[in-house]
Short mmCIF file of C-alpha atoms in Angstrom, two decimals:
data_model
loop_
_atom_site.label_atom_id
_atom_site.label_comp_id
_atom_site.label_asym_id
_atom_site.label_seq_id
_atom_site.Cartn_x
_atom_site.Cartn_y
_atom_site.Cartn_z
CA GLY A 1 0.00 0.00 0.00
CA LEU A 2 0.86 3.67 0.14
CA ILE A 3 2.61 3.47 3.52
CA GLY A 4 4.70 0.46 2.53
CA ALA A 5 5.70 2.12 -0.75
CA HIS A 6 6.76 5.26 1.10
CA LEU A 7 8.85 3.37 3.66
CA SER A 8 10.35 1.06 1.01
CA GLN A 9 12.21 4.03 -0.45
CA ASP A 10 14.69 3.56 2.40
CA PRO A 11 16.98 0.61 1.54
CA ALA A 12 17.13 -0.46 5.20
CA LEU A 13 13.35 -0.65 5.50
CA ALA A 14 12.54 -2.10 2.07
CA PRO A 15 13.27 -5.75 2.99
CA LEU A 16 11.41 -5.37 6.29
CA VAL A 17 8.32 -4.02 4.53
CA ALA A 18 8.55 -6.79 1.92
CA ALA A 19 8.75 -9.42 4.68
CA ARG A 20 5.66 -8.08 6.48
CA PRO A 21 3.43 -6.23 4.02
CA GLY A 22 0.53 -4.47 5.69
CA LEU A 23 2.09 -4.52 9.17
CA ARG A 24 0.36 -2.05 11.47
CA ALA A 25 1.10 -0.65 14.91
CA PRO A 26 -1.11 -2.40 17.49
CA GLY A 27 -3.34 -0.30 19.66
CA ALA A 28 -3.89 -0.66 23.38
CA TRP A 29 -7.01 -1.52 25.38
CA ASP A 30 -6.50 1.14 28.01
CA GLY A 31 -4.31 4.25 28.09
CA PHE A 32 -3.70 4.09 31.82
CA GLU A 33 -2.55 0.47 31.73
CA LEU A 34 -0.30 1.21 28.74
CA ALA A 35 1.23 4.22 30.52
CA VAL A 36 1.83 2.23 33.72
CA ARG A 37 3.44 -0.62 31.78
CA ALA A 38 5.61 1.83 29.83
CA ILE A 39 6.81 3.50 33.04
CA LEU A 40 7.45 0.11 34.66
CA GLY A 41 9.55 -0.85 31.63
CA GLN A 42 11.85 2.16 31.77
CA GLN A 43 15.51 1.08 31.97
CA ILE A 44 14.77 -2.57 32.81
CA THR A 45 14.26 -5.73 30.77
CA VAL A 46 10.87 -6.70 29.36
CA THR A 47 10.86 -9.76 31.64
CA ALA A 48 11.50 -7.64 34.74
CA ALA A 49 8.78 -5.17 33.69
CA ARG A 50 6.28 -8.00 33.23
CA GLY A 51 7.15 -9.30 36.69
CA LEU A 52 6.51 -5.89 38.25
CA ALA A 53 3.23 -5.53 36.36
CA ALA A 54 2.13 -8.95 37.65
CA LYS A 55 2.94 -7.86 41.23
CA LEU A 56 0.98 -4.64 40.72
CA VAL A 57 -2.06 -6.54 39.43
CA GLU A 58 -1.89 -9.08 42.25
CA ALA A 59 -1.58 -6.38 44.90
CA TYR A 60 -4.17 -3.88 43.67
CA GLY A 61 -6.24 -5.35 40.83
CA GLY A 62 -9.86 -6.21 41.38
CA ARG A 63 -10.74 -9.92 41.52
CA ILE A 64 -12.44 -11.45 38.47
CA ASP A 65 -15.08 -13.97 39.52
CA ASP A 66 -15.68 -15.67 36.20
CA PRO A 67 -15.15 -19.43 35.82
CA PHE A 68 -14.26 -19.16 32.13
CA ALA A 69 -11.67 -16.42 32.83
CA ALA A 70 -10.23 -18.62 35.57
CA THR A 71 -9.67 -21.44 33.06
CA LEU A 72 -7.50 -18.98 31.11
CA GLY A 73 -5.57 -18.02 34.23
CA LEU A 74 -7.26 -14.63 34.57
CA THR A 75 -8.15 -13.94 38.18
CA ARG A 76 -7.59 -10.18 38.48
CA ALA A 77 -8.14 -7.10 36.34
CA PHE A 78 -5.48 -4.45 35.86
CA PRO A 79 -5.85 -1.87 38.66
CA THR A 80 -7.81 1.28 37.93
CA PRO A 81 -6.27 4.65 38.80
CA ALA A 82 -8.52 4.84 41.89
CA GLU A 83 -7.19 1.48 43.14
CA ILE A 84 -3.60 2.75 42.96
CA VAL A 85 -4.07 6.24 44.42
CA GLY A 86 -2.51 6.41 47.87
CA GLN A 87 -0.63 3.09 47.57
CA ASP A 88 3.08 2.59 48.30
CA ILE A 89 3.82 1.03 44.92
CA ALA A 90 7.59 1.08 45.46
CA ALA A 91 7.09 -1.60 48.13
CA LEU A 92 6.51 -4.03 45.25
CA GLY A 93 10.24 -3.91 44.47
CA MET A 94 11.07 -0.88 42.35
CA PRO A 95 12.87 2.43 42.90
CA LYS A 96 10.93 4.80 45.17
CA ALA A 97 10.90 7.49 42.48
CA ARG A 98 9.25 5.14 39.99
CA GLY A 99 6.65 4.01 42.51
CA ALA A 100 5.89 7.62 43.38
CA ALA A 101 5.59 8.50 39.69
CA LEU A 102 3.07 5.69 39.18
CA GLU A 103 0.99 6.78 42.16
CA ALA A 104 1.08 10.40 40.93
CA LEU A 105 0.11 9.23 37.43
CA ALA A 106 -2.86 7.38 38.94
CA ARG A 107 -3.94 10.53 40.80
CA THR A 108 -3.66 12.60 37.59
CA VAL A 109 -5.66 10.14 35.49
CA ALA A 110 -8.29 9.69 38.21
CA ALA A 111 -8.82 13.45 38.14
CA ASP A 112 -8.91 13.60 34.31
CA PRO A 113 -9.89 10.24 32.75
CA ALA A 114 -9.85 11.82 29.25
CA ILE A 115 -6.10 12.48 29.42
CA PHE A 116 -5.37 9.75 26.86
CA THR A 117 -7.71 11.04 24.15
CA PRO A 118 -6.20 12.08 20.79
CA ARG A 119 -5.06 15.69 20.45
CA ALA A 120 -5.07 18.07 17.49
CA ASP A 121 -1.56 17.03 16.41
CA LEU A 122 1.41 14.95 17.48
CA GLU A 123 3.27 17.85 19.07
CA SER A 124 0.39 18.80 21.37
CA ALA A 125 -0.16 15.13 22.23
CA ILE A 126 3.50 14.70 23.20
CA ALA A 127 3.46 17.91 25.26
CA ALA A 128 0.34 16.77 27.17
CA LEU A 129 1.78 13.31 27.80
CA LYS A 130 5.16 14.65 28.96
CA ALA A 131 3.32 16.71 31.56
CA LEU A 132 2.25 13.45 33.23
CA PRO A 133 4.31 12.18 36.19
CA GLY A 134 7.08 9.79 35.13
CA VAL A 135 6.54 10.36 31.41
CA GLY A 136 9.53 11.52 29.39
CA GLU A 137 10.06 11.72 25.64
CA TRP A 138 10.37 7.97 24.97
CA THR A 139 7.31 7.10 27.07
CA ALA A 140 5.24 9.92 25.55
CA GLN A 141 6.11 8.84 22.00
CA TYR A 142 5.32 5.20 22.85
CA ILE A 143 1.93 6.08 24.37
CA ALA A 144 1.14 8.33 21.39
CA LEU A 145 2.00 5.47 19.02
CA ARG A 146 0.01 2.77 20.82
CA GLU A 147 -2.88 4.53 22.57
CA LEU A 148 -3.44 7.72 20.57
CA ARG A 149 -2.78 5.94 17.24
CA GLU A 150 -0.48 8.75 16.09
CA PRO A 151 0.98 7.46 12.78
CA ASP A 152 4.09 9.65 13.04
CA ALA A 153 4.97 9.00 16.71
CA PHE A 154 8.54 7.77 16.99
CA PRO A 155 10.43 6.86 20.21
CA GLN A 156 13.86 7.40 18.69
CA ALA A 157 15.81 6.35 21.81
CA ASP A 158 14.20 2.89 21.88
CA ILE A 159 16.88 0.20 22.02
CA GLY A 160 14.97 -2.06 19.62
CA LEU A 161 14.83 0.70 17.00
CA LEU A 162 18.51 1.48 17.43
CA ARG A 163 19.40 -2.22 17.09
CA GLY A 164 17.19 -2.48 14.03
CA MET A 165 19.15 0.27 12.29
CA ALA A 166 22.62 -1.07 13.13
CA ASP A 167 25.02 -1.23 10.20
CA GLU A 168 26.74 -4.36 8.86
CA ALA A 169 29.42 -4.09 11.55
CA GLY A 170 26.77 -3.91 14.29
CA ALA A 171 27.31 -0.21 15.05
CA ARG A 172 24.06 1.41 16.16
CA PRO A 173 23.09 4.99 15.38
CA THR A 174 22.63 7.47 18.19
CA PRO A 175 19.02 8.50 18.92
CA ALA A 176 19.73 11.85 17.24
CA GLU A 177 21.10 10.13 14.14
CA LEU A 178 18.08 7.82 14.00
CA LEU A 179 15.73 10.80 14.35
CA ASP A 180 17.49 12.50 11.41
CA ARG A 181 17.22 9.33 9.32
CA ALA A 182 13.54 8.99 10.21
CA GLU A 183 12.70 12.40 8.73
CA ALA A 184 12.38 10.66 5.35
CA TRP A 185 9.77 8.29 6.87
CA ARG A 186 7.35 11.07 7.84
CA PRO A 187 4.38 11.01 8.26
CA TRP A 188 4.55 7.23 8.88
CA ARG A 189 7.36 6.87 11.42
CA ALA A 190 5.17 4.76 13.76
CA TYR A 191 4.87 2.17 10.98
CA ALA A 192 8.63 2.22 10.43
CA ALA A 193 9.08 1.67 14.17
CA GLN A 194 6.77 -1.33 14.05
CA HIS A 195 8.75 -2.86 11.18
CA LEU A 196 12.02 -2.34 13.06
CA TRP A 197 10.59 -3.85 16.26
CA ALA A 198 9.20 -6.83 14.37
CA ALA A 199 12.58 -7.45 12.75
CA ASP A 200 14.38 -7.07 16.08
CA ALA A 201 12.10 -9.63 17.73
#
């Protein structure tokens, strides 16, 4: 399609697009859960982030009393902002600053549940997201890509994207270099990111 043709103009992306034609960026069920998981995943492995999320759900998530869900191993829902407000999340085994950021995020979202609705443009969306506790540039771009469905969102400092653009010798670009390279991918940088992540996996 049009997006694939545009991205295929870059020799590094062309084989990735050919291998997965029509690849799209997946959305998210819930902006708050996505934001919490993104903050939990900052500067730790995916496995460690999943472990922390499981602890968070076990500690604060509401019980699901559904026999069919139980057969799938689902016994608790992801906590709502109200269930996290006032909790000492750091006690689950993370840095105090990160736990405090998650609790503050919960308070902010509880006060304004529409915080994760699309904005007029990517720049205003990123600015609004970066105003949230614990949300920096990478996290804001990731939330914009997944929850707000911004087709040009691009978390340029993501390790998977940097690995995906490594040269033949394995040298990775810097985030600034990747951002410069990605200018040619506008307005579809989120799709380029998805191709790079898929290839890195």
